Coordinates of C-alpha atoms and ligand atoms in Angstrom, one line a residue:
M1 CA -30.3 25.0 2.1
R2 CA -30.6 23.2 -1.1
M3 CA -29.2 19.9 -1.5
K4 CA -28.3 18.7 -5.0
I5 CA -28.2 14.8 -4.8
A6 CA -27.7 12.2 -7.6
V7 CA -30.1 9.3 -6.7
L8 CA -28.8 5.9 -8.3
P9 CA -31.0 3.1 -7.0
G10 CA -29.2 0.6 -9.4
D11 CA -30.2 -3.2 -9.2
G12 CA -32.3 -5.4 -7.2
I13 CA -33.0 -4.3 -3.6
G14 CA -31.2 -1.2 -4.3
R15 CA -34.4 0.2 -5.8
E16 CA -36.5 -0.6 -2.8
V17 CA -33.9 0.5 0.0
I18 CA -33.3 3.8 -1.9
Q19 CA -37.0 4.8 -2.3
A20 CA -37.3 4.0 1.4
A21 CA -34.2 6.1 2.3
M22 CA -35.5 9.1 0.1
R23 CA -38.9 9.0 1.9
V24 CA -37.0 9.4 5.1
L25 CA -34.7 12.3 3.5
Y26 CA -38.1 14.1 2.2
A27 CA -39.8 13.8 5.6
T28 CA -36.6 15.1 7.3
S29 CA -36.3 18.0 4.8
E30 CA -39.9 19.0 5.2
E31 CA -39.5 19.3 9.1
S32 CA -36.2 21.2 8.9
G33 CA -36.9 23.5 6.0
H34 CA -34.1 22.3 3.9
K35 CA -34.9 21.6 0.2
V36 CA -33.8 18.4 -1.6
L37 CA -33.1 18.7 -5.3
A38 CA -32.7 15.1 -6.4
E39 CA -32.1 13.7 -10.0
H40 CA -32.6 10.1 -10.5
A41 CA -30.4 8.3 -12.9
D42 CA -29.9 4.4 -14.0
V43 CA -26.8 2.6 -13.2
G44 CA -25.9 -1.3 -13.3
W45 CA -27.9 -3.9 -15.1
T46 CA -30.7 -1.4 -15.2
A47 CA -28.6 1.0 -17.2
V48 CA -27.3 -1.6 -19.4
D49 CA -30.9 -2.7 -20.5
Q50 CA -31.8 0.8 -21.2
Y51 CA -28.6 2.5 -22.6
G52 CA -26.1 -0.6 -23.4
E53 CA -23.7 0.6 -20.7
A54 CA -23.6 0.3 -16.7
L55 CA -22.6 3.8 -16.4
P56 CA -24.0 5.9 -19.1
P57 CA -23.0 9.5 -19.9
A58 CA -26.3 10.9 -18.7
T59 CA -25.7 9.3 -15.2
R60 CA -22.0 10.6 -15.3
D61 CA -23.2 14.0 -15.8
I62 CA -25.8 14.0 -13.1
C63 CA -23.3 12.8 -10.7
R64 CA -20.7 15.4 -11.8
R65 CA -23.2 18.4 -11.1
S66 CA -24.6 17.0 -7.9
E67 CA -23.2 17.5 -4.5
A68 CA -23.6 14.1 -3.5
I69 CA -24.5 10.6 -4.8
L70 CA -26.8 8.2 -3.0
F71 CA -26.3 4.7 -4.6
G72 CA -28.2 1.5 -3.9
A73 CA -26.2 -1.5 -5.3
V74 CA -25.4 -2.8 -8.6
G75 CA -24.9 -6.4 -10.1
L76 CA -26.9 -9.5 -10.5
P77 CA -24.8 -12.8 -10.1
D78 CA -26.7 -14.8 -13.1
R79 CA -26.0 -11.8 -15.4
D80 CA -22.5 -10.9 -13.8
K81 CA -21.3 -14.4 -15.0
T82 CA -21.8 -13.7 -18.5
L83 CA -19.1 -11.0 -18.3
P84 CA -15.3 -11.0 -17.4
Q85 CA -14.6 -9.6 -13.9
D86 CA -13.4 -6.3 -15.0
Q87 CA -16.4 -5.5 -17.2
R88 CA -19.2 -6.3 -14.5
P89 CA -21.4 -3.5 -13.4
E90 CA -20.0 -3.5 -10.1
R91 CA -16.4 -2.7 -11.2
V92 CA -17.3 -0.6 -13.9
A93 CA -19.8 1.7 -12.2
L94 CA -18.3 1.7 -8.7
L95 CA -14.6 2.2 -9.6
E96 CA -15.6 5.0 -11.9
L97 CA -17.9 6.8 -9.4
R98 CA -15.4 6.4 -6.7
K99 CA -12.4 7.5 -8.5
G100 CA -10.4 10.0 -6.3
L101 CA -12.4 9.4 -3.1
F102 CA -9.8 8.3 -0.6
A103 CA -11.7 7.8 2.5
N104 CA -14.2 5.0 2.9
L105 CA -16.1 5.3 6.2
R106 CA -18.5 2.7 7.7
H107 CA -20.5 3.4 10.7
I108 CA -21.2 0.2 12.7
V109 CA -23.8 0.3 15.3
M110 CA -25.4 -2.8 17.1
P111 CA -28.7 -1.6 18.4
A112 CA -29.1 -2.4 22.1
G113 CA -32.4 -4.1 21.2
L114 CA -30.8 -6.4 18.8
A115 CA -27.9 -7.6 20.9
H116 CA -29.1 -11.2 20.4
R117 CA -28.5 -10.9 16.6
C118 CA -24.7 -9.8 17.3
P119 CA -22.3 -12.9 16.9
L120 CA -20.6 -12.4 20.1
K121 CA -21.5 -13.3 23.6
N122 CA -23.8 -10.9 25.9
E123 CA -21.1 -10.2 28.4
L124 CA -18.8 -8.7 25.6
I125 CA -21.5 -6.3 24.2
T126 CA -23.2 -5.1 27.1
N127 CA -21.7 -1.5 26.6
G128 CA -23.1 -1.5 23.0
I129 CA -21.0 -1.1 19.8
D130 CA -20.8 2.1 17.9
I131 CA -17.6 2.3 15.7
L132 CA -16.7 4.5 12.8
I133 CA -14.1 2.5 10.6
I134 CA -12.1 4.7 8.3
R135 CA -10.3 2.7 5.3
E136 CA -7.8 4.3 3.0
L137 CA -9.3 3.7 -0.3
T138 CA -6.7 4.8 -3.1
G139 CA -3.5 3.5 -2.1
G140 CA -1.5 0.6 -0.7
L141 CA -1.4 -3.0 -1.9
Y142 CA -4.3 -2.7 -4.5
Y143 CA -2.7 0.2 -6.5
G144 CA 1.1 0.0 -5.7
Q145 CA 3.6 -0.8 -8.6
P146 CA 5.2 -3.0 -9.7
Q147 CA 2.2 -5.5 -9.6
G148 CA 1.9 -8.8 -11.6
I149 CA 3.0 -12.4 -12.4
T150 CA 6.4 -12.9 -14.4
G151 CA 8.1 -16.1 -15.7
Q152 CA 6.8 -19.6 -16.7
A153 CA 5.1 -22.2 -14.7
P154 CA 6.3 -23.9 -12.4
S155 CA 8.6 -21.0 -11.5
R156 CA 6.4 -18.1 -11.8
R157 CA 6.8 -15.2 -9.4
A158 CA 4.1 -12.8 -8.3
V159 CA 4.5 -9.2 -6.8
D160 CA 2.4 -6.7 -5.2
T161 CA 3.7 -3.4 -3.9
M162 CA 2.4 -1.6 -0.9
A163 CA 3.3 2.0 -1.2
Y164 CA 2.2 5.1 0.7
S165 CA 3.4 8.9 0.4
E166 CA 3.4 11.0 3.6
H167 CA 0.7 13.2 1.9
E168 CA -1.8 9.9 1.4
I169 CA -1.1 9.0 5.1
R170 CA -1.7 12.5 6.6
R171 CA -4.9 13.1 4.8
I172 CA -6.5 9.9 5.9
L173 CA -5.3 10.2 9.5
K174 CA -6.9 13.7 9.5
V175 CA -10.4 12.3 8.5
G176 CA -9.7 10.1 11.6
F177 CA -8.6 12.7 14.0
E178 CA -11.3 14.9 12.9
S179 CA -14.0 12.2 13.1
A180 CA -12.9 11.3 16.5
R181 CA -13.1 14.9 17.7
K182 CA -16.9 14.9 16.8
R183 CA -17.6 11.8 18.4
R184 CA -16.1 10.2 21.8
K185 CA -12.5 11.5 20.8
K186 CA -10.8 8.2 20.7
L187 CA -8.8 7.1 17.6
A188 CA -7.4 3.8 17.0
S189 CA -4.7 3.7 14.4
V190 CA -4.1 0.4 12.9
D191 CA -0.8 -0.4 11.2
K192 CA 2.0 -3.2 11.4
A193 CA 4.9 -1.0 12.2
N194 CA 6.9 -3.8 13.6
I195 CA 7.3 -5.1 10.0
L196 CA 6.2 -3.0 7.3
A197 CA 8.1 0.2 6.3
T198 CA 4.8 2.0 5.0
S199 CA 3.5 1.2 8.5
Q200 CA 6.5 2.8 10.2
L201 CA 5.9 5.9 8.1
W202 CA 2.1 5.7 9.2
R203 CA 2.8 5.5 12.7
E204 CA 5.4 8.3 12.7
T205 CA 2.7 10.5 11.1
A206 CA 0.0 9.4 13.4
V207 CA 2.3 10.3 16.5
A208 CA 3.3 13.9 15.1
M209 CA -0.3 14.4 14.1
G210 CA -1.4 13.6 17.6
Q211 CA 0.2 16.6 18.9
E212 CA -2.3 18.6 17.1
Y213 CA -5.4 16.9 18.5
P214 CA -4.4 16.7 22.2
D215 CA -8.1 16.3 22.9
V216 CA -8.2 13.0 21.1
H217 CA -6.9 9.8 22.8
L218 CA -4.7 8.1 20.3
E219 CA -4.0 4.4 20.6
H220 CA -1.7 2.4 18.0
I221 CA -2.7 -1.2 17.5
Y222 CA -1.2 -3.7 15.1
V223 CA -3.4 -5.1 12.6
D224 CA -3.5 -8.6 13.9
N225 CA -4.1 -7.5 17.5
A226 CA -6.8 -5.1 16.1
A227 CA -8.8 -8.2 14.4
M228 CA -8.7 -9.8 17.8
Q229 CA -9.7 -6.8 19.9
L230 CA -12.7 -6.1 17.9
L231 CA -14.1 -9.5 19.0
R232 CA -12.9 -9.0 22.5
R233 CA -13.7 -5.4 23.3
P234 CA -15.8 -3.8 20.6
S235 CA -17.3 -1.3 22.8
D236 CA -13.8 0.3 23.4
F237 CA -13.5 1.3 19.7
D238 CA -14.7 4.7 18.6
V239 CA -12.9 5.7 15.7
L240 CA -10.6 3.3 13.8
V241 CA -8.3 4.3 10.9
T242 CA -6.1 2.2 8.8
E243 CA -4.8 1.6 5.1
N244 CA -6.6 -0.1 2.3
T245 CA -6.1 -3.8 2.6
F246 CA -6.2 -3.9 6.4
G247 CA -9.2 -1.5 6.3
D248 CA -10.7 -3.8 3.7
I249 CA -10.5 -6.9 6.0
L250 CA -11.1 -5.1 9.4
S251 CA -14.3 -3.3 8.1
D252 CA -16.0 -6.5 6.9
E253 CA -15.1 -8.3 10.2
A254 CA -16.6 -5.4 12.2
S255 CA -19.7 -5.1 9.9
M256 CA -20.7 -8.4 11.2
L257 CA -21.0 -7.0 14.6
A258 CA -24.1 -4.8 13.6
G259 CA -26.2 -8.1 13.5
S260 CA -27.2 -7.7 9.8
I261 CA -25.4 -6.6 6.6
G262 CA -28.6 -4.7 6.1
L263 CA -27.8 -2.3 8.8
V264 CA -24.7 -0.8 7.8
P265 CA -24.2 2.4 5.9
S266 CA -21.1 3.8 4.4
A267 CA -19.4 7.0 2.6
C268 CA -16.6 7.6 0.4
L269 CA -15.1 11.0 0.6
G270 CA -12.5 13.0 -1.2
E271 CA -10.7 16.4 -1.0
P272 CA -10.4 19.2 -3.5
D273 CA -7.5 18.9 -5.8
A274 CA -5.3 21.9 -6.7
Q275 CA -7.8 23.4 -9.1
G276 CA -10.4 23.1 -6.4
S277 CA -12.7 20.5 -7.8
S278 CA -13.3 17.2 -6.2
A279 CA -15.0 14.0 -7.2
T280 CA -18.5 13.9 -5.9
P281 CA -18.9 12.4 -2.4
F282 CA -20.6 8.8 -2.8
Y283 CA -22.8 7.3 -0.2
E284 CA -24.3 3.7 -0.3
P285 CA -25.5 1.0 2.2
I286 CA -22.6 -1.8 2.1
H287 CA -25.0 -4.6 1.2
G288 CA -25.4 -5.8 -2.5
S289 CA -28.5 -6.2 -4.9
A290 CA -29.7 -9.5 -2.9
P291 CA -31.5 -10.9 -5.7
D292 CA -32.9 -13.6 -3.6
I293 CA -35.2 -11.1 -1.9
A294 CA -35.5 -8.3 -4.5
G295 CA -38.9 -7.1 -5.7
R296 CA -40.9 -8.3 -2.6
D297 CA -40.6 -5.3 -0.3
K298 CA -38.6 -7.6 2.2
A299 CA -35.2 -5.6 2.2
N300 CA -34.1 -4.0 5.4
P301 CA -33.7 -0.3 4.4
V302 CA -31.9 0.6 7.7
G303 CA -28.3 0.7 6.0
A304 CA -29.8 3.1 3.1
I305 CA -31.5 5.3 5.7
L306 CA -28.5 5.6 7.9
T307 CA -26.5 6.2 4.8
V308 CA -28.6 9.4 4.2
A309 CA -27.8 10.4 7.7
M310 CA -24.2 10.1 6.9
M311 CA -24.6 12.3 3.7
L312 CA -26.4 14.9 5.6
N313 CA -23.7 15.0 8.1
H314 CA -20.5 14.9 6.1
T315 CA -21.7 16.7 2.8
F316 CA -24.3 19.1 3.9
G317 CA -23.1 19.7 7.5
L318 CA -26.6 19.0 8.9
A319 CA -25.6 17.1 12.2
K320 CA -28.9 17.7 14.0
E321 CA -30.9 16.4 11.1
A322 CA -28.6 13.4 10.7
R323 CA -29.0 12.8 14.6
A324 CA -32.8 13.0 14.2
I325 CA -32.9 10.2 11.4
E326 CA -30.4 8.1 13.7
T327 CA -32.5 8.5 16.7
A328 CA -35.7 7.5 15.0
T329 CA -34.0 4.6 13.3
F330 CA -32.7 3.1 16.6
A331 CA -35.9 3.8 18.3
V332 CA -37.8 1.5 15.7
L333 CA -35.0 -1.2 15.8
N334 CA -35.0 -1.1 19.6
E335 CA -38.9 -1.3 19.9
G336 CA -38.6 -4.4 17.8
Q337 CA -42.2 -4.0 16.4
Y338 CA -40.9 -3.2 12.8
L339 CA -38.1 -5.5 11.9
T340 CA -37.3 -7.2 8.5
G341 CA -36.6 -10.7 7.8
D342 CA -32.9 -10.4 8.2
L343 CA -33.6 -9.3 11.9
G344 CA -36.0 -12.0 12.5
G345 CA -39.1 -9.9 11.7
A346 CA -41.9 -9.9 9.3
A347 CA -42.0 -6.2 8.5
A348 CA -41.9 -4.8 4.9
C349 CA -39.3 -2.4 3.8
S350 CA -41.6 0.4 3.2
E351 CA -43.4 -0.3 6.7
V352 CA -39.8 0.0 8.4
A353 CA -39.4 3.5 6.6
E354 CA -42.9 4.7 7.4
A355 CA -42.3 3.7 11.2
I356 CA -39.0 5.6 11.3
I357 CA -40.8 8.7 9.5
E358 CA -43.4 8.7 12.4
R359 CA -40.7 8.9 15.0
L360 CA -38.7 11.6 13.3
R361 CA -38.4 14.9 15.5
V362 CA -36.0 17.2 13.9
Ligands
LIG401 N1 -21.7 -2.0 -3.8 C1 -22.5 -2.8 -4.4 O1 -23.1 -2.4 -5.5 C2 -22.4 -4.2 -4.2 C3 -21.8 -4.8 -3.0 C4 -21.7 -6.1 -2.7 C5 -22.4 -7.0 -3.8 N2 -22.8 -6.5 -4.9 C6 -23.5 -7.2 -6.1 O2 -24.7 -7.8 -5.5 C7 -25.0 -9.0 -6.0 C8 -25.4 -10.1 -4.9 O3 -24.3 -10.2 -4.0 P1 -24.5 -11.2 -2.8 O4 -25.5 -11.9 -2.7 O5 -23.0 -11.6 -2.7 O6 -24.4 -9.9 -1.5 P2 -25.8 -9.2 -1.1 O7 -25.3 -8.3 -0.1 O8 -26.5 -8.8 -2.2 O9 -26.6 -10.4 -0.2 C9 -25.8 -11.2 0.9 C10 -27.1 -11.9 1.6 O10 -27.5 -10.6 2.6 C11 -28.8 -10.5 2.2 N3 -29.0 -9.2 2.5 C12 -28.3 -8.1 1.8 N4 -28.7 -7.0 2.0 C13 -29.9 -7.1 2.5 C14 -30.8 -6.1 3.3 N5 -30.7 -4.8 3.1 N6 -31.9 -6.8 3.9 C15 -32.1 -8.0 4.0 N7 -31.0 -9.1 3.5 C16 -30.1 -8.5 3.0 C17 -29.1 -11.2 1.1 O11 -30.5 -11.5 1.0 C18 -28.2 -12.2 0.7 O12 -28.9 -13.5 1.5 C19 -23.9 -9.5 -6.8 O13 -24.1 -9.2 -8.2 C20 -22.7 -8.5 -6.2 O14 -21.8 -8.3 -7.1 C21 -22.9 -5.2 -5.1

């Protein structure tokens, strides 16, 4: 197989972690015989300095003609604050590249050997944590109309609208059911069906779709309860699916369970439109550009390396190769010899990548 990948390291540690992740990808492809066709492109402040804009046309073109985008991070706080929010590289580049991608996946795993880094008590996590959070990304409160502030102070009024069509609900739930089917076959559908109309439609749709997936155990949880249960019984969760705003909050809460922000990978996926074309799937570690440690080979590359595993799985259907990367990565983390500073170790970003490559068995 040939894999056409747009590689966009971006700013700060984005450059270091993507370099490490690409080394692991090349090592995996060498072992498995699949060919990587990578085109590198600038994004973020790195692109502003070269081309005067955060997402130059050449970068867009490369993304458009690739099958997947591997993204590091963009943004530098000192420079960001010289621009209005909506013109900052993080907004401009990310919003544009993720347009049309409705499913945001975060894979949160707490490595057994790093249980002491998890903020929860030991007795709550003895069975491990391995949760796939699926958040709807293009609908709900953040996009519903009307939205805005009207009137004059002190009598102004603000409105946000939460709106979902059955089609939008069904397509994200489908990602949830299909993902659960490939994992431990448990799906937690999170809503607020006791109050919200959008959630009532969500739950009706989930119940109906559950008939098509009799092998998947479907649980319905109210969002406020889900926020508690993630901290009380995190090991029970397999796949969790929810709408945009709930997912934004729950996925950040759950990410903390991994032990470091540097460990968590993510993906944004879409589906072909009526013409059969779709936005390029987008893969990134969840952390930012971390300017406090950038340029010193100190960043944890694990989030980026596991992001490559997600890419192999979801875009290229290479489950065996993805598993090989995950197995090697967790072996290194559990051994504890090569850990970066965020995990209490002193290993360099490049050393962690090297240790993972040494353990790769495809
Ligand atoms: N998707 C993105 O591109 C993205 C996401 C978040 C933040 N940002 C941008 O990144 C810049 C910095 O943001 P921030 O400081 O709020 O968040 P951040 O994630 O960059 O850093 C937060 C803290 O976590 C640490 N950290 C993050 N990733 C790490 C890793 N892989 N290894 C070790 N330590 C790690 C950092 O050193 C820092 O102390 C800002 O400009 C922000 O807008 C971009």
